[in-house]
Amino acid sequence: MLSRYILLPILLAAGVILYLMVFQFRPNYPPIFIGLIMAAAGVLMLERAINNWWLEKNPPTSDPALVNFLYNYIPYYRGLPPNLRKDYERLLEKIISKTEFYSRAGSDLSDALKALCCIYPAVFSFQTQTQLIKKFNTVVFYGHPFLTPNFPDQVHVSEVDFEDGVYIYTIDHLQLGYRGSAYFNTALYEAAKVWLSKYEGAETVREISPSVAEVLEASDYGEKELSAYCGMLPDDSTALLIHHFFTFPEQIERLYPEAYKKLTEILGDYHVLSKRPVII
């Protein structure tokens, strides 16, 4: 990132001045050293703003492996016209670049794993021009189900800390969510919760949302199975509806046509491949 390239010469210069202060002291060295340290502190304080400005001016290029994954595993992307795919790719790469990732799993984080967390925040932002990344820009990964201050008595596999803008995931469940509709997609569900907290028209969706039990009628699993899988039953029925809108669109349309119509008006129906020719 640009901030690192700015910071490096400042720190090198400060190191040289410090050396000269020790071995060849001159009266003008301390003010120069203090100025360099203040400049370095300023860069660190403005690090995110500097990097975001650089990303706006120089959007990252799409990784071919990521594009291939999107085409094969994300129906929404596959249903987009080619020109919109490029726009979505740029937004996704930008969100990945602006997100801070932390591992509590004792291992390095792959680029593919980072992308899995950002795919659906990018979908919601792309479709509704709702900027989620401004506040929700941190992801923490665990290698196992976890407890948090928000849920100290329930071991679970995903969460959003709305106060701090943090997504929290277990790696295994995050990855399983992209292996087909038989698995609950924790990244999609948590991103839907975040989108609902920021989207101005969210209340109009909540007003027509079925209950959790009713939404689950559209899927291959029920409350008991989902609760066991997630550690606790997802309790945001509207976020769950949106999850199923993307993973079980035909069933949602059949069971809850009003809700389906509302969601297509807001989020589109690019992911419903049965209703559109797929352009390679």
mmCIF file of C-alpha atoms in Angstrom:
data_model
loop_
_atom_site.group_PDB
_atom_site.id
_atom_site.type_symbol
_atom_site.label_atom_id
_atom_site.label_comp_id
_atom_site.label_asym_id
_atom_site.label_seq_id
_atom_site.Cartn_x
_atom_site.Cartn_y
_atom_site.Cartn_z
ATOM 1 C CA MET A 1 0.000 0.000 0.000
ATOM 2 C CA LEU A 2 1.054 3.601 -0.663
ATOM 3 C CA SER A 3 1.371 4.459 3.035
ATOM 4 C CA ARG A 4 4.154 1.916 3.465
ATOM 5 C CA TYR A 5 6.147 3.380 0.573
ATOM 6 C CA ILE A 6 5.801 6.830 2.132
ATOM 7 C CA LEU A 7 6.678 5.609 5.614
ATOM 8 C CA LEU A 8 9.790 3.611 4.685
ATOM 9 C CA PRO A 9 12.035 6.510 3.540
ATOM 10 C CA ILE A 10 10.918 8.598 6.513
ATOM 11 C CA LEU A 11 11.941 5.854 8.944
ATOM 12 C CA LEU A 12 15.245 5.292 7.120
ATOM 13 C CA ALA A 13 16.024 9.003 7.295
ATOM 14 C CA ALA A 14 15.133 9.045 10.995
ATOM 15 C CA GLY A 15 17.472 6.096 11.550
ATOM 16 C CA VAL A 16 20.333 7.904 9.811
ATOM 17 C CA ILE A 17 19.759 11.081 11.828
ATOM 18 C CA LEU A 18 19.634 9.049 15.050
ATOM 19 C CA TYR A 19 22.972 7.454 14.151
ATOM 20 C CA LEU A 20 24.496 10.862 13.485
ATOM 21 C CA MET A 21 23.095 12.222 16.740
ATOM 22 C CA VAL A 22 24.880 9.480 18.652
ATOM 23 C CA PHE A 23 28.233 9.567 16.891
ATOM 24 C CA GLN A 24 28.468 13.012 15.243
ATOM 25 C CA PHE A 25 26.167 15.295 17.177
ATOM 26 C CA ARG A 26 25.125 18.612 15.621
ATOM 27 C CA PRO A 27 22.634 21.100 17.106
ATOM 28 C CA ASN A 28 20.311 20.845 14.112
ATOM 29 C CA TYR A 29 19.962 17.040 14.296
ATOM 30 C CA PRO A 30 17.362 16.810 17.148
ATOM 31 C CA PRO A 31 14.791 19.084 15.433
ATOM 32 C CA ILE A 32 15.198 17.138 12.188
ATOM 33 C CA PHE A 33 14.779 13.849 14.043
ATOM 34 C CA ILE A 34 11.679 15.096 15.869
ATOM 35 C CA GLY A 35 10.214 16.335 12.567
ATOM 36 C CA LEU A 36 10.777 12.949 10.917
ATOM 37 C CA ILE A 37 9.161 11.126 13.833
ATOM 38 C CA MET A 38 6.148 13.444 13.696
ATOM 39 C CA ALA A 39 5.890 12.872 9.937
ATOM 40 C CA ALA A 40 5.974 9.102 10.462
ATOM 41 C CA ALA A 41 3.288 9.389 13.149
ATOM 42 C CA GLY A 42 1.152 11.454 10.770
ATOM 43 C CA VAL A 43 1.436 8.825 8.046
ATOM 44 C CA LEU A 44 0.414 6.114 10.491
ATOM 45 C CA MET A 45 -2.568 8.138 11.696
ATOM 46 C CA LEU A 46 -3.701 8.770 8.117
ATOM 47 C CA GLU A 47 -2.743 5.316 6.828
ATOM 48 C CA ARG A 48 -6.270 4.211 5.935
ATOM 49 C CA ALA A 49 -7.169 7.519 4.277
ATOM 50 C CA ILE A 50 -3.957 7.481 2.222
ATOM 51 C CA ASN A 51 -4.489 3.900 1.096
ATOM 52 C CA ASN A 52 -8.155 4.491 0.273
ATOM 53 C CA TRP A 53 -7.249 7.526 -1.827
ATOM 54 C CA TRP A 54 -4.652 5.468 -3.700
ATOM 55 C CA LEU A 55 -7.152 2.676 -4.336
ATOM 56 C CA GLU A 56 -9.668 5.158 -5.724
ATOM 57 C CA LYS A 57 -7.059 6.503 -8.121
ATOM 58 C CA ASN A 58 -5.595 3.099 -8.992
ATOM 59 C CA PRO A 59 -8.252 0.332 -8.794
ATOM 60 C CA PRO A 60 -6.715 -3.158 -8.391
ATOM 61 C CA THR A 61 -6.908 -5.567 -11.306
ATOM 62 C CA SER A 62 -9.022 -8.707 -11.017
ATOM 63 C CA ASP A 63 -7.285 -11.931 -10.059
ATOM 64 C CA PRO A 64 -8.018 -14.579 -12.760
ATOM 65 C CA ALA A 65 -8.445 -17.266 -10.082
ATOM 66 C CA LEU A 66 -11.030 -15.118 -8.298
ATOM 67 C CA VAL A 67 -12.893 -14.427 -11.540
ATOM 68 C CA ASN A 68 -12.974 -18.159 -12.275
ATOM 69 C CA PHE A 69 -14.342 -18.876 -8.792
ATOM 70 C CA LEU A 70 -17.025 -16.209 -9.142
ATOM 71 C CA TYR A 71 -18.190 -17.598 -12.470
ATOM 72 C CA ASN A 72 -18.387 -21.194 -11.264
ATOM 73 C CA TYR A 73 -19.737 -20.726 -7.736
ATOM 74 C CA ILE A 74 -21.588 -17.394 -7.535
ATOM 75 C CA PRO A 75 -24.816 -17.453 -9.588
ATOM 76 C CA TYR A 76 -25.249 -13.702 -9.126
ATOM 77 C CA TYR A 77 -21.961 -13.009 -10.886
ATOM 78 C CA ARG A 78 -22.623 -15.541 -13.610
ATOM 79 C CA GLY A 79 -25.971 -13.908 -14.382
ATOM 80 C CA LEU A 80 -24.500 -10.417 -14.756
ATOM 81 C CA PRO A 81 -23.912 -9.013 -18.247
ATOM 82 C CA PRO A 82 -20.165 -8.942 -19.081
ATOM 83 C CA ASN A 83 -19.842 -5.163 -18.663
ATOM 84 C CA LEU A 84 -21.399 -5.313 -15.186
ATOM 85 C CA ARG A 85 -19.167 -8.225 -14.216
ATOM 86 C CA LYS A 86 -16.117 -6.004 -14.677
ATOM 87 C CA ASP A 87 -17.666 -3.285 -12.529
ATOM 88 C CA TYR A 88 -18.502 -5.813 -9.827
ATOM 89 C CA GLU A 89 -14.979 -7.284 -9.945
ATOM 90 C CA ARG A 90 -13.458 -3.843 -9.407
ATOM 91 C CA LEU A 91 -15.739 -3.150 -6.461
ATOM 92 C CA LEU A 92 -15.009 -6.546 -4.913
ATOM 93 C CA GLU A 93 -11.251 -6.084 -5.245
ATOM 94 C CA LYS A 94 -11.574 -2.618 -3.723
ATOM 95 C CA ILE A 95 -13.523 -3.959 -0.734
ATOM 96 C CA ILE A 96 -10.965 -6.724 -0.202
ATOM 97 C CA SER A 97 -8.149 -4.170 -0.300
ATOM 98 C CA LYS A 98 -9.885 -1.893 2.215
ATOM 99 C CA THR A 99 -10.677 -4.694 4.678
ATOM 100 C CA GLU A 100 -8.403 -5.673 7.555
ATOM 101 C CA PHE A 101 -8.151 -9.412 8.213
ATOM 102 C CA TYR A 102 -7.021 -11.064 11.455
ATOM 103 C CA SER A 103 -6.469 -14.744 12.131
ATOM 104 C CA ARG A 104 -7.178 -16.418 15.462
ATOM 105 C CA ALA A 105 -6.658 -19.785 13.792
ATOM 106 C CA GLY A 106 -2.878 -19.838 14.099
ATOM 107 C CA SER A 107 -2.307 -19.848 10.343
ATOM 108 C CA ASP A 108 -1.803 -17.418 7.478
ATOM 109 C CA LEU A 109 -4.869 -16.261 5.581
ATOM 110 C CA SER A 110 -5.083 -16.998 1.866
ATOM 111 C CA ASP A 111 -6.370 -14.461 -0.643
ATOM 112 C CA ALA A 112 -9.193 -16.875 -1.498
ATOM 113 C CA LEU A 113 -10.347 -16.971 2.123
ATOM 114 C CA LYS A 114 -10.341 -13.186 2.324
ATOM 115 C CA ALA A 115 -12.431 -12.986 -0.842
ATOM 116 C CA LEU A 116 -15.121 -15.306 0.552
ATOM 117 C CA CYS A 117 -15.951 -12.739 3.239
ATOM 118 C CA CYS A 118 -16.295 -9.875 0.776
ATOM 119 C CA ILE A 119 -18.288 -11.397 -2.095
ATOM 120 C CA TYR A 120 -21.740 -10.642 -0.688
ATOM 121 C CA PRO A 121 -20.950 -7.282 0.918
ATOM 122 C CA ALA A 122 -19.856 -6.366 -2.614
ATOM 123 C CA VAL A 123 -23.121 -7.726 -4.063
ATOM 124 C CA PHE A 124 -25.264 -5.635 -1.713
ATOM 125 C CA SER A 125 -23.126 -2.542 -2.239
ATOM 126 C CA PHE A 126 -23.112 -3.018 -6.009
ATOM 127 C CA GLN A 127 -26.882 -3.510 -6.307
ATOM 128 C CA THR A 128 -28.026 -0.764 -3.961
ATOM 129 C CA GLN A 129 -25.119 1.717 -3.850
ATOM 130 C CA THR A 130 -25.003 1.208 -0.084
ATOM 131 C CA GLN A 131 -21.456 1.609 1.202
ATOM 132 C CA LEU A 132 -20.909 -1.013 3.869
ATOM 133 C CA ILE A 133 -17.106 -0.888 3.872
ATOM 134 C CA LYS A 134 -16.913 2.507 5.589
ATOM 135 C CA LYS A 135 -17.822 0.985 8.937
ATOM 136 C CA PHE A 136 -17.719 -2.785 8.441
ATOM 137 C CA ASN A 137 -14.111 -3.190 7.352
ATOM 138 C CA THR A 138 -12.646 -5.811 9.688
ATOM 139 C CA VAL A 139 -12.848 -9.610 9.605
ATOM 140 C CA VAL A 140 -11.666 -12.018 12.303
ATOM 141 C CA PHE A 141 -11.214 -15.717 11.548
ATOM 142 C CA TYR A 142 -11.336 -18.590 14.031
ATOM 143 C CA GLY A 143 -10.339 -22.183 13.435
ATOM 144 C CA HIS A 144 -13.200 -23.415 15.630
ATOM 145 C CA PRO A 145 -16.593 -22.279 16.981
ATOM 146 C CA PHE A 146 -16.185 -19.445 19.461
ATOM 147 C CA LEU A 147 -17.673 -17.393 22.286
ATOM 148 C CA THR A 148 -17.852 -13.592 22.223
ATOM 149 C CA PRO A 149 -18.935 -10.857 24.663
ATOM 150 C CA ASN A 150 -22.184 -10.518 22.685
ATOM 151 C CA PHE A 151 -22.934 -14.250 23.082
ATOM 152 C CA PRO A 152 -20.930 -15.428 26.109
ATOM 153 C CA ASP A 153 -22.997 -18.574 26.682
ATOM 154 C CA GLN A 154 -23.454 -19.806 23.109
ATOM 155 C CA VAL A 155 -20.665 -21.296 21.037
ATOM 156 C CA HIS A 156 -21.338 -20.212 17.455
ATOM 157 C CA VAL A 157 -19.724 -20.021 14.003
ATOM 158 C CA SER A 158 -20.427 -16.494 12.745
ATOM 159 C CA GLU A 159 -21.329 -13.062 14.041
ATOM 160 C CA VAL A 160 -21.300 -9.360 13.282
ATOM 161 C CA ASP A 161 -20.226 -6.925 15.972
ATOM 162 C CA PHE A 162 -22.261 -3.882 14.917
ATOM 163 C CA GLU A 163 -20.618 -1.538 17.390
ATOM 164 C CA ASP A 164 -17.083 -2.167 16.126
ATOM 165 C CA GLY A 165 -17.930 -3.062 12.515
ATOM 166 C CA VAL A 166 -16.390 -6.537 12.684
ATOM 167 C CA TYR A 167 -17.370 -9.768 10.932
ATOM 168 C CA ILE A 168 -16.352 -12.959 12.777
ATOM 169 C CA TYR A 169 -16.236 -16.379 11.102
ATOM 170 C CA THR A 170 -15.013 -19.903 11.631
ATOM 171 C CA ILE A 171 -13.016 -20.886 8.575
ATOM 172 C CA ASP A 172 -14.570 -24.316 7.953
ATOM 173 C CA HIS A 173 -18.171 -23.086 8.023
ATOM 174 C CA LEU A 174 -17.298 -20.070 5.893
ATOM 175 C CA GLN A 175 -15.835 -22.313 3.195
ATOM 176 C CA LEU A 176 -18.653 -24.848 3.350
ATOM 177 C CA GLY A 177 -21.185 -22.105 2.621
ATOM 178 C CA TYR A 178 -19.913 -21.893 -0.942
ATOM 179 C CA ARG A 179 -20.240 -25.612 -1.699
ATOM 180 C CA GLY A 180 -23.917 -25.495 -2.577
ATOM 181 C CA SER A 181 -27.327 -24.832 -1.076
ATOM 182 C CA ALA A 182 -27.079 -27.843 1.242
ATOM 183 C CA TYR A 183 -24.803 -25.710 3.450
ATOM 184 C CA PHE A 184 -25.778 -22.493 5.190
ATOM 185 C CA ASN A 185 -23.701 -19.572 3.888
ATOM 186 C CA THR A 186 -22.603 -17.669 6.989
ATOM 187 C CA ALA A 187 -20.936 -14.916 4.928
ATOM 188 C CA LEU A 188 -24.148 -14.245 3.006
ATOM 189 C CA TYR A 189 -26.292 -14.192 6.145
ATOM 190 C CA GLU A 190 -23.999 -11.850 8.102
ATOM 191 C CA ALA A 191 -23.594 -9.557 5.087
ATOM 192 C CA ALA A 192 -27.397 -9.395 4.777
ATOM 193 C CA LYS A 193 -27.625 -8.316 8.425
ATOM 194 C CA VAL A 194 -25.083 -5.572 7.835
ATOM 195 C CA TRP A 195 -26.833 -4.412 4.664
ATOM 196 C CA LEU A 196 -30.175 -4.245 6.477
ATOM 197 C CA SER A 197 -28.566 -2.053 9.139
ATOM 198 C CA LYS A 198 -27.373 0.469 6.527
ATOM 199 C CA TYR A 199 -29.921 0.341 3.690
ATOM 200 C CA GLU A 200 -32.469 3.166 3.913
ATOM 201 C CA GLY A 201 -35.340 1.037 2.644
ATOM 202 C CA ALA A 202 -34.681 -1.927 4.922
ATOM 203 C CA GLU A 203 -37.882 -1.440 6.901
ATOM 204 C CA THR A 204 -40.010 -2.020 3.802
ATOM 205 C CA VAL A 205 -38.377 -5.439 3.461
ATOM 206 C CA ARG A 206 -38.737 -6.303 7.143
ATOM 207 C CA GLU A 207 -42.445 -5.474 7.021
ATOM 208 C CA ILE A 208 -43.154 -8.320 4.580
ATOM 209 C CA SER A 209 -40.601 -10.815 5.849
ATOM 210 C CA PRO A 210 -41.891 -14.216 6.994
ATOM 211 C CA SER A 211 -40.762 -15.653 10.326
ATOM 212 C CA VAL A 212 -37.619 -17.756 10.695
ATOM 213 C CA ALA A 213 -39.672 -20.959 10.731
ATOM 214 C CA GLU A 214 -41.567 -19.898 7.614
ATOM 215 C CA VAL A 215 -38.420 -18.958 5.714
ATOM 216 C CA LEU A 216 -36.870 -22.333 6.519
ATOM 217 C CA GLU A 217 -39.767 -24.056 4.778
ATOM 218 C CA ALA A 218 -38.056 -23.044 1.530
ATOM 219 C CA SER A 219 -34.819 -24.881 2.361
ATOM 220 C CA ASP A 220 -33.554 -28.406 2.801
ATOM 221 C CA TYR A 221 -32.986 -27.964 6.537
ATOM 222 C CA GLY A 222 -35.122 -26.937 9.494
ATOM 223 C CA GLU A 223 -34.617 -25.070 12.756
ATOM 224 C CA LYS A 224 -33.057 -28.036 14.555
ATOM 225 C CA GLU A 225 -30.498 -28.762 11.849
ATOM 226 C CA LEU A 226 -29.599 -25.105 11.326
ATOM 227 C CA SER A 227 -29.245 -24.462 15.042
ATOM 228 C CA ALA A 228 -26.920 -27.430 15.412
ATOM 229 C CA TYR A 229 -24.867 -26.316 12.418
ATOM 230 C CA CYS A 230 -24.508 -22.668 13.496
ATOM 231 C CA GLY A 231 -24.352 -23.221 17.239
ATOM 232 C CA MET A 232 -27.462 -21.099 17.660
ATOM 233 C CA LEU A 233 -30.447 -20.434 15.460
ATOM 234 C CA PRO A 234 -30.070 -17.356 13.226
ATOM 235 C CA ASP A 235 -32.657 -14.973 14.650
ATOM 236 C CA ASP A 236 -32.858 -12.256 11.990
ATOM 237 C CA SER A 237 -35.709 -13.513 9.828
ATOM 238 C CA THR A 238 -35.224 -10.838 7.158
ATOM 239 C CA ALA A 239 -31.509 -11.584 6.770
ATOM 240 C CA LEU A 240 -32.426 -15.257 6.597
ATOM 241 C CA LEU A 241 -35.013 -14.454 3.923
ATOM 242 C CA ILE A 242 -32.342 -12.668 1.882
ATOM 243 C CA HIS A 243 -29.998 -15.636 2.348
ATOM 244 C CA HIS A 244 -32.674 -17.960 0.986
ATOM 245 C CA PHE A 245 -33.552 -15.496 -1.774
ATOM 246 C CA PHE A 246 -30.029 -16.039 -3.105
ATOM 247 C CA THR A 247 -29.751 -19.766 -2.387
ATOM 248 C CA PHE A 248 -33.354 -20.980 -2.901
ATOM 249 C CA PRO A 249 -34.887 -18.328 -5.212
ATOM 250 C CA GLU A 250 -37.477 -20.561 -6.881
ATOM 251 C CA GLN A 251 -38.790 -21.799 -3.527
ATOM 252 C CA ILE A 252 -39.000 -18.281 -2.102
ATOM 253 C CA GLU A 253 -40.885 -17.100 -5.186
ATOM 254 C CA ARG A 254 -43.346 -19.971 -4.870
ATOM 255 C CA LEU A 255 -43.945 -19.661 -1.118
ATOM 256 C CA TYR A 256 -43.643 -15.887 -0.613
ATOM 257 C CA PRO A 257 -44.241 -14.122 -3.953
ATOM 258 C CA GLU A 258 -44.690 -10.677 -2.384
ATOM 259 C CA ALA A 259 -41.361 -10.871 -0.570
ATOM 260 C CA TYR A 260 -39.685 -12.282 -3.663
ATOM 261 C CA LYS A 261 -41.011 -9.441 -5.833
ATOM 262 C CA LYS A 262 -39.823 -6.842 -3.333
ATOM 263 C CA LEU A 263 -36.340 -8.337 -3.149
ATOM 264 C CA THR A 264 -35.993 -8.563 -6.921
ATOM 265 C CA GLU A 265 -36.921 -4.893 -7.194
ATOM 266 C CA ILE A 266 -34.069 -4.034 -4.813
ATOM 267 C CA LEU A 267 -31.450 -6.743 -5.355
ATOM 268 C CA GLY A 268 -32.290 -7.889 -8.867
ATOM 269 C CA ASP A 269 -32.640 -11.462 -10.071
ATOM 270 C CA TYR A 270 -29.293 -11.986 -11.781
ATOM 271 C CA HIS A 271 -28.725 -15.014 -9.539
ATOM 272 C CA VAL A 272 -31.847 -16.781 -10.852
ATOM 273 C CA LEU A 273 -30.108 -18.455 -13.781
ATOM 274 C CA SER A 274 -33.198 -20.438 -14.763
ATOM 275 C CA LYS A 275 -34.826 -17.150 -15.826
ATOM 276 C CA ARG A 276 -32.065 -15.769 -18.006
ATOM 277 C CA PRO A 277 -29.629 -16.945 -20.638
ATOM 278 C CA VAL A 278 -26.139 -17.158 -19.180
ATOM 279 C CA ILE A 279 -23.615 -15.161 -21.164
ATOM 280 C CA ILE A 280 -20.138 -16.684 -21.002
#
